[in-house]
PDB file of C-alpha atoms in Angstrom:
ATOM      1  CA  PRO P  14      26.797  48.581  47.879  1.00 51.00           C
ATOM      2  CA  GLN P  15      24.791  51.312  46.541  1.00 61.00           C
ATOM      3  CA  LEU P  16      24.567  49.594  43.320  1.00 59.00           C
ATOM      4  CA  VAL P  17      22.631  46.436  44.953  1.00 60.00           C
ATOM      5  CA  SER P  18      19.671  48.744  46.143  1.00 60.00           C
ATOM      6  CA  ILE P  19      19.716  50.217  42.579  1.00 56.00           C
ATOM      7  CA  VAL P  20      18.941  47.676  40.909  1.00 60.00           C
ATOM      8  CA  ALA P  21      17.205  45.640  43.728  1.00 62.00           C
ATOM      9  CA  ALA P  22      19.889  42.926  43.954  1.00 69.00           C
ATOM     10  CA  GLN P  23      20.601  40.234  46.305  1.00 73.00           C
ATOM     11  CA  GLY P  24      24.262  40.803  46.605  1.00 79.00           C
ATOM     12  CA  ALA P  25      26.826  42.070  43.875  1.00 81.00           C
ATOM     13  CA  ALA P  26      31.053  41.393  43.346  1.00 84.00           C
ATOM     14  CA  VAL P  27      34.145  42.651  41.506  1.00 83.00           C
ATOM     15  CA  TYR P  28      36.712  40.520  39.807  1.00 84.00           C
ATOM     16  CA  ASP P  29      39.875  41.258  38.407  1.00 83.00           C
ATOM     17  CA  THR P  30      41.221  40.213  34.646  1.00 82.00           C
ATOM     18  CA  ASP P  31      42.717  36.696  37.110  1.00 83.00           C
ATOM     19  CA  GLY P  32      38.816  36.024  37.907  1.00 82.00           C
ATOM     20  CA  THR P  33      40.021  37.240  41.947  1.00 84.00           C
ATOM     21  CA  LEU P  34      38.066  38.351  44.083  1.00 83.00           C
ATOM     22  CA  LEU P  35      38.371  41.903  44.701  1.00 83.00           C
ATOM     23  CA  GLY P  36      35.634  42.996  46.575  1.00 81.00           C
ATOM     24  CA  ALA P  37      31.170  42.262  46.965  1.00 81.00           C
ATOM     25  CA  HIS P  38      28.881  43.745  49.208  1.00 80.00           C
ATOM     26  CA  GLY P  39      25.433  41.417  50.460  1.00 77.00           C
ATOM     27  CA  PRO P  40      25.040  37.225  50.196  1.00 71.00           C
ATOM     28  CA  VAL P  41      27.170  36.141  46.726  1.00 69.00           C
ATOM     29  CA  PRO P  42      26.586  32.088  46.598  1.00 63.00           C
ATOM     30  CA  ALA P  43      29.374  30.601  48.030  1.00 62.00           C
ATOM     31  CA  GLU P  44      29.790  29.032  45.148  1.00 59.00           C
ATOM     32  CA  ALA P  45      29.707  31.725  42.888  1.00 59.00           C
ATOM     33  CA  THR P  46      33.580  31.805  40.230  1.00 58.00           C
ATOM     34  CA  LEU P  47      33.972  34.428  37.650  1.00 56.00           C
ATOM     35  CA  ALA P  48      33.945  31.512  35.910  1.00 59.00           C
ATOM     36  CA  SER P  49      30.058  30.051  35.947  1.00 53.00           C
ATOM     37  CA  PRO P  50      28.704  31.308  32.866  1.00 46.00           C
ATOM     38  CA  ALA P  51      26.294  34.622  32.895  1.00 46.00           C
ATOM     39  CA  GLY P  52      22.881  34.326  33.013  1.00 44.00           C
ATOM     40  CA  THR P  53      22.905  30.754  35.320  1.00 41.00           C
ATOM     41  CA  ALA P  54      21.400  29.639  37.956  1.00 41.00           C
ATOM     42  CA  LEU P  55      23.666  29.729  41.089  1.00 41.00           C
ATOM     43  CA  GLY P  56      21.633  28.091  43.804  1.00 46.00           C
ATOM     44  CA  ASP P  57      17.773  27.836  44.100  1.00 46.00           C
ATOM     45  CA  ASN P  58      16.759  31.808  44.193  1.00 48.00           C
ATOM     46  CA  PHE P  59      20.380  33.373  42.501  1.00 54.00           C
ATOM     47  CA  GLN P  60      20.336  34.487  38.528  1.00 68.00           C
ATOM     48  CA  GLN P  61      23.727  36.214  37.864  1.00 72.00           C
ATOM     49  CA  VAL P  62      24.213  38.550  35.516  1.00 75.00           C
ATOM     50  CA  ARG P  63      28.239  39.671  34.717  1.00 79.00           C
ATOM     51  CA  LEU P  64      29.054  42.777  32.521  1.00 77.00           C
ATOM     52  CA  ALA P  65      33.272  42.468  31.749  1.00 80.00           C
ATOM     53  CA  PHE P  66      35.429  45.747  30.986  1.00 80.00           C
ATOM     54  CA  PRO P  67      39.117  45.583  29.868  1.00 81.00           C
ATOM     55  CA  ASN P  68      40.303  46.260  33.414  1.00 79.00           C
ATOM     56  CA  ALA P  69      37.098  43.700  35.737  1.00 81.00           C
ATOM     57  CA  THR P  70      34.341  41.798  35.472  1.00 83.00           C
ATOM     58  CA  LEU P  71      30.615  43.754  37.332  1.00 81.00           C
ATOM     59  CA  VAL P  72      29.262  40.412  38.373  1.00 82.00           C
ATOM     60  CA  VAL P  73      25.786  40.839  40.100  1.00 78.00           C
ATOM     61  CA  TRP P  74      23.607  38.643  41.807  1.00 76.00           C
ATOM     62  CA  ALA P  75      20.252  39.365  41.501  1.00 73.00           C
ATOM     63  CA  SER P  76      17.289  37.035  43.665  1.00 65.00           C
ATOM     64  CA  PRO P  77      13.495  36.308  42.195  1.00 65.00           C
ATOM     65  CA  TYR P  78      12.596  39.733  43.521  1.00 64.00           C
ATOM     66  CA  THR P  79      14.203  41.182  41.645  1.00 62.00           C
ATOM     67  CA  PRO P  80      12.756  43.176  39.305  1.00 63.00           C
ATOM     68  CA  TYR P  81      13.221  41.743  35.479  1.00 60.00           C
ATOM     69  CA  PHE P  82      16.749  43.838  34.547  1.00 62.00           C
ATOM     70  CA  GLY P  83      15.753  45.719  30.921  1.00 63.00           C
ATOM     71  CA  ARG P  84      18.748  47.535  29.136  1.00 64.00           C
ATOM     72  CA  GLY P  85      17.856  50.945  31.885  1.00 72.00           C
ATOM     73  CA  GLU P  86      19.070  48.492  34.702  1.00 70.00           C
ATOM     74  CA  LEU P  87      22.350  47.063  32.050  1.00 67.00           C
ATOM     75  CA  ASP P  88      22.920  50.448  30.712  1.00 74.00           C
ATOM     76  CA  LEU P  89      22.771  51.143  34.314  1.00 76.00           C
ATOM     77  CA  LEU P  90      25.127  48.362  35.123  1.00 72.00           C
ATOM     78  CA  ASN P  91      27.370  49.541  33.222  1.00 73.00           C
ATOM     79  CA  ASN P  92      28.363  53.153  33.497  1.00 81.00           C
ATOM     80  CA  LEU P  93      28.892  51.636  37.545  1.00 78.00           C
ATOM     81  CA  GLY P  94      31.118  48.942  36.061  1.00 75.00           C
ATOM     82  CA  VAL P  95      32.980  51.506  33.756  1.00 80.00           C
ATOM     83  CA  MET P  96      33.432  53.654  36.614  1.00 84.00           C
ATOM     84  CA  ALA P  97      34.523  50.904  38.718  1.00 79.00           C
ATOM     85  CA  SER P  98      37.182  49.442  36.328  1.00 80.00           C
ATOM     86  CA  LEU P  99      38.541  52.716  35.750  1.00 86.00           C
ATOM     87  CA  ALA P 100      38.567  53.525  39.167  1.00 86.00           C
ATOM     88  CA  LEU P 101      40.408  49.987  39.737  1.00 83.00           C
ATOM     89  CA  GLU P 102      42.773  50.818  36.502  1.00 87.00           C
ATOM     90  CA  ARG P 103      43.295  53.966  38.395  1.00 91.00           C
ATOM     91  CA  CYS P 104      44.551  51.906  41.327  1.00 88.00           C
ATOM     92  CA  ARG P 105      47.808  49.126  39.022  1.00 87.00           C
ATOM     93  CA  LEU P 106      48.400  52.960  38.021  1.00 93.00           C
ATOM     94  CA  PHE P 107      49.552  54.479  41.354  1.00 95.00           C
ATOM     95  CA  GLN P 108      50.960  50.992  42.458  1.00 93.00           C
ATOM     96  CA  ARG P 109      53.051  51.073  39.612  1.00 95.00           C
ATOM     97  CA  GLU P 110      54.522  54.502  40.488  1.00 96.00           C
ATOM     98  CA  ARG P 111      54.534  53.636  43.471  1.00 95.00           C
ATOM     99  CA  SER P 112      56.563  50.730  42.757  1.00 96.00           C
ATOM    100  CA  THR P 113      58.346  52.685  40.534  1.00 96.00           C
ATOM    101  CA  LEU P 114      59.736  54.939  42.463  1.00 94.00           C
ATOM    102  CA  GLU P 115      60.295  52.871  45.683  1.00 95.00           C
ATOM    103  CA  ALA P 116      63.247  51.382  43.197  1.00 96.00           C
ATOM    104  CA  LEU P 117      64.487  55.233  42.041  1.00 96.00           C
ATOM    105  CA  GLU P 118      64.426  55.723  45.584  1.00 95.00           C
ATOM    106  CA  GLU P 119      66.973  52.160  45.670  1.00 96.00           C
ATOM    107  CA  ALA P 120      68.452  53.030  43.140  1.00 96.00           C
ATOM    108  CA  GLN P 121      70.172  56.085  44.562  1.00 96.00           C
ATOM    109  CA  ARG P 122      70.195  55.173  48.171  1.00 95.00           C
ATOM    110  CA  ILE P 123      72.750  52.549  47.224  1.00 96.00           C
ATOM    111  CA  ALA P 124      74.165  55.296  44.363  1.00 96.00           C
ATOM    112  CA  ARG P 125      74.767  57.671  46.459  1.00 94.00           C
ATOM    113  CA  VAL P 126      73.086  59.685  43.765  1.00 95.00           C
ATOM    114  CA  GLY P 127      70.287  61.962  43.862  1.00 94.00           C
ATOM    115  CA  SER P 128      68.286  64.314  40.900  1.00 93.00           C
ATOM    116  CA  TRP P 129      66.232  67.288  40.943  1.00 91.00           C
ATOM    117  CA  CYS P 130      63.902  69.770  39.061  1.00 91.00           C
ATOM    118  CA  TRP P 131      63.665  73.329  39.315  1.00 85.00           C
ATOM    119  CA  VAL P 132      60.980  75.731  36.807  1.00 79.00           C
ATOM    120  CA  PRO P 133      64.250  79.168  36.551  1.00 76.00           C
ATOM    121  CA  GLY P 134      62.050  81.826  37.435  1.00 77.00           C
ATOM    122  CA  THR P 135      60.866  80.010  40.988  1.00 81.00           C
ATOM    123  CA  GLU P 136      62.345  79.952  43.867  1.00 77.00           C
ATOM    124  CA  THR P 137      60.838  76.570  44.974  1.00 80.00           C
ATOM    125  CA  ILE P 138      63.129  73.172  43.900  1.00 91.00           C
ATOM    126  CA  GLU P 139      62.043  69.644  44.031  1.00 93.00           C
ATOM    127  CA  TRP P 140      64.266  66.833  45.743  1.00 95.00           C
ATOM    128  CA  SER P 141      64.646  63.364  45.700  1.00 95.00           C
ATOM    129  CA  THR P 142      64.587  61.547  49.208  1.00 94.00           C
ATOM    130  CA  GLU P 143      68.408  60.850  48.395  1.00 95.00           C
ATOM    131  CA  LEU P 144      69.570  64.337  47.796  1.00 95.00           C
ATOM    132  CA  TYR P 145      67.831  65.891  50.915  1.00 96.00           C
ATOM    133  CA  ARG P 146      69.870  62.636  52.855  1.00 95.00           C
ATOM    134  CA  ILE P 147      73.536  63.627  51.240  1.00 96.00           C
ATOM    135  CA  HIS P 148      73.094  67.090  52.441  1.00 95.00           C
ATOM    136  CA  GLY P 149      72.168  66.360  55.622  1.00 95.00           C
ATOM    137  CA  GLN P 150      68.571  68.164  55.664  1.00 95.00           C
ATOM    138  CA  ASP P 151      65.380  66.797  56.663  1.00 95.00           C
ATOM    139  CA  PRO P 152      62.450  66.913  54.131  1.00 95.00           C
ATOM    140  CA  ALA P 153      60.147  67.968  56.869  1.00 95.00           C
ATOM    141  CA  THR P 154      61.943  71.617  57.819  1.00 95.00           C
ATOM    142  CA  PHE P 155      63.723  72.354  54.626  1.00 94.00           C
ATOM    143  CA  HIS P 156      62.662  73.781  51.817  1.00 92.00           C
ATOM    144  CA  PRO P 157      65.777  73.625  48.714  1.00 93.00           C
ATOM    145  CA  THR P 158      65.509  76.746  47.679  1.00 91.00           C
ATOM    146  CA  ILE P 159      68.566  78.922  45.954  1.00 88.00           C
ATOM    147  CA  ALA P 160      68.574  81.323  48.574  1.00 89.00           C
ATOM    148  CA  ALA P 161      68.651  78.504  50.631  1.00 92.00           C
ATOM    149  CA  LEU P 162      71.574  76.098  48.835  1.00 92.00           C
ATOM    150  CA  GLN P 163      73.771  79.260  48.231  1.00 92.00           C
ATOM    151  CA  ASP P 164      73.545  79.409  52.516  1.00 92.00           C
ATOM    152  CA  VAL P 165      74.796  76.174  52.497  1.00 93.00           C
ATOM    153  CA  CYS P 166      77.334  75.960  49.880  1.00 95.00           C
ATOM    154  CA  HIS P 167      80.710  77.232  51.085  1.00 95.00           C
ATOM    155  CA  PRO P 168      81.318  80.094  51.070  1.00 94.00           C
ATOM    156  CA  GLN P 169      85.181  80.103  48.215  1.00 95.00           C
ATOM    157  CA  ASP P 170      82.660  78.637  46.281  1.00 95.00           C
ATOM    158  CA  ARG P 171      79.658  80.318  46.351  1.00 94.00           C
ATOM    159  CA  ASP P 172      80.486  82.440  43.279  1.00 94.00           C
ATOM    160  CA  SER P 173      80.740  80.135  40.712  1.00 93.00           C
ATOM    161  CA  TRP P 174      78.231  77.850  41.238  1.00 92.00           C
ATOM    162  CA  ALA P 175      75.478  81.427  41.595  1.00 90.00           C
ATOM    163  CA  ALA P 176      77.349  82.064  38.575  1.00 92.00           C
ATOM    164  CA  GLY P 177      76.507  78.528  36.552  1.00 90.00           C
ATOM    165  CA  ILE P 178      72.818  78.270  38.086  1.00 86.00           C
ATOM    166  CA  GLN P 179      72.257  81.652  36.816  1.00 87.00           C
ATOM    167  CA  ARG P 180      74.049  80.980  32.593  1.00 89.00           C
ATOM    168  CA  ALA P 181      72.100  77.607  33.395  1.00 85.00           C
ATOM    169  CA  ALA P 182      69.445  79.332  33.427  1.00 84.00           C
ATOM    170  CA  ALA P 183      69.810  82.088  31.190  1.00 87.00           C
ATOM    171  CA  SER P 184      70.521  80.160  27.888  1.00 89.00           C
ATOM    172  CA  ARG P 185      68.443  77.052  29.881  1.00 85.00           C
ATOM    173  CA  THR P 186      70.773  74.095  29.314  1.00 85.00           C
ATOM    174  CA  SER P 187      72.183  72.018  31.995  1.00 84.00           C
ATOM    175  CA  PHE P 188      75.600  73.127  33.807  1.00 84.00           C
ATOM    176  CA  GLU P 189      77.962  70.658  35.476  1.00 90.00           C
ATOM    177  CA  MET P 190      80.009  71.328  38.132  1.00 93.00           C
ATOM    178  CA  GLU P 191      82.433  71.016  41.376  1.00 94.00           C
ATOM    179  CA  TYR P 192      81.086  72.688  44.761  1.00 95.00           C
ATOM    180  CA  ARG P 193      81.696  72.342  48.799  1.00 96.00           C
ATOM    181  CA  ILE P 194      78.469  71.889  51.132  1.00 95.00           C
ATOM    182  CA  PHE P 195      77.952  72.494  54.700  1.00 93.00           C
ATOM    183  CA  LEU P 196      76.168  69.492  56.318  1.00 93.00           C
ATOM    184  CA  PRO P 197      74.731  70.661  59.312  1.00 90.00           C
ATOM    185  CA  GLY P 198      77.072  69.157  61.960  1.00 89.00           C
ATOM    186  CA  GLY P 199      79.974  71.209  59.763  1.00 90.00           C
ATOM    187  CA  HIS P 200      81.669  69.235  57.834  1.00 93.00           C
ATOM    188  CA  VAL P 201      82.061  69.795  54.273  1.00 95.00           C
ATOM    189  CA  ARG P 202      81.035  67.465  51.780  1.00 96.00           C
ATOM    190  CA  THR P 203      82.234  68.310  47.760  1.00 95.00           C
ATOM    191  CA  LEU P 204      79.574  67.651  45.813  1.00 95.00           C
ATOM    192  CA  HIS P 205      79.410  67.234  41.674  1.00 93.00           C
ATOM    193  CA  GLY P 206      76.014  69.191  40.136  1.00 90.00           C
ATOM    194  CA  LEU P 207      74.491  68.287  37.408  1.00 86.00           C
TER     195      LEU P 207
END
């Protein structure tokens, strides 16, 4: 909306690289498409100014009442188009990241494998959704820390579990061990940790 006001245009639209209309503001000519040649008249009252960017195309329709698109106005449109293009690319990357994360979570659920990340020297450990499920814990209420994990570890396995964690932290290497945990209902589950 601000773009249309800034340059006193009749309307504006953003198209993706496939020519699909992503959004528009103001009256956009019904016959307007991205395939319409730039600078062509559409209908009786519209003139098209098109700026192509790597991820989108910004199209502005001027009317006979729109001031002349000089270098300053075109630079402004170009800058706004670059920002719109960057915003669209961020949206695409976010969607791709979300899809990848959903696929990873599905694969972990099927394989019954969880993942985690811990920076030695800190108490906080990040868990995948599946690792919470494996431990029978609710992500909203359980916050994995070394102390919290030691509490759910079977008493007969606590010392070897803690020693394995300390060795890995001191040598900055990975570890591999089997240990048992108590699930919230009191059941015991054996885990293979890496």
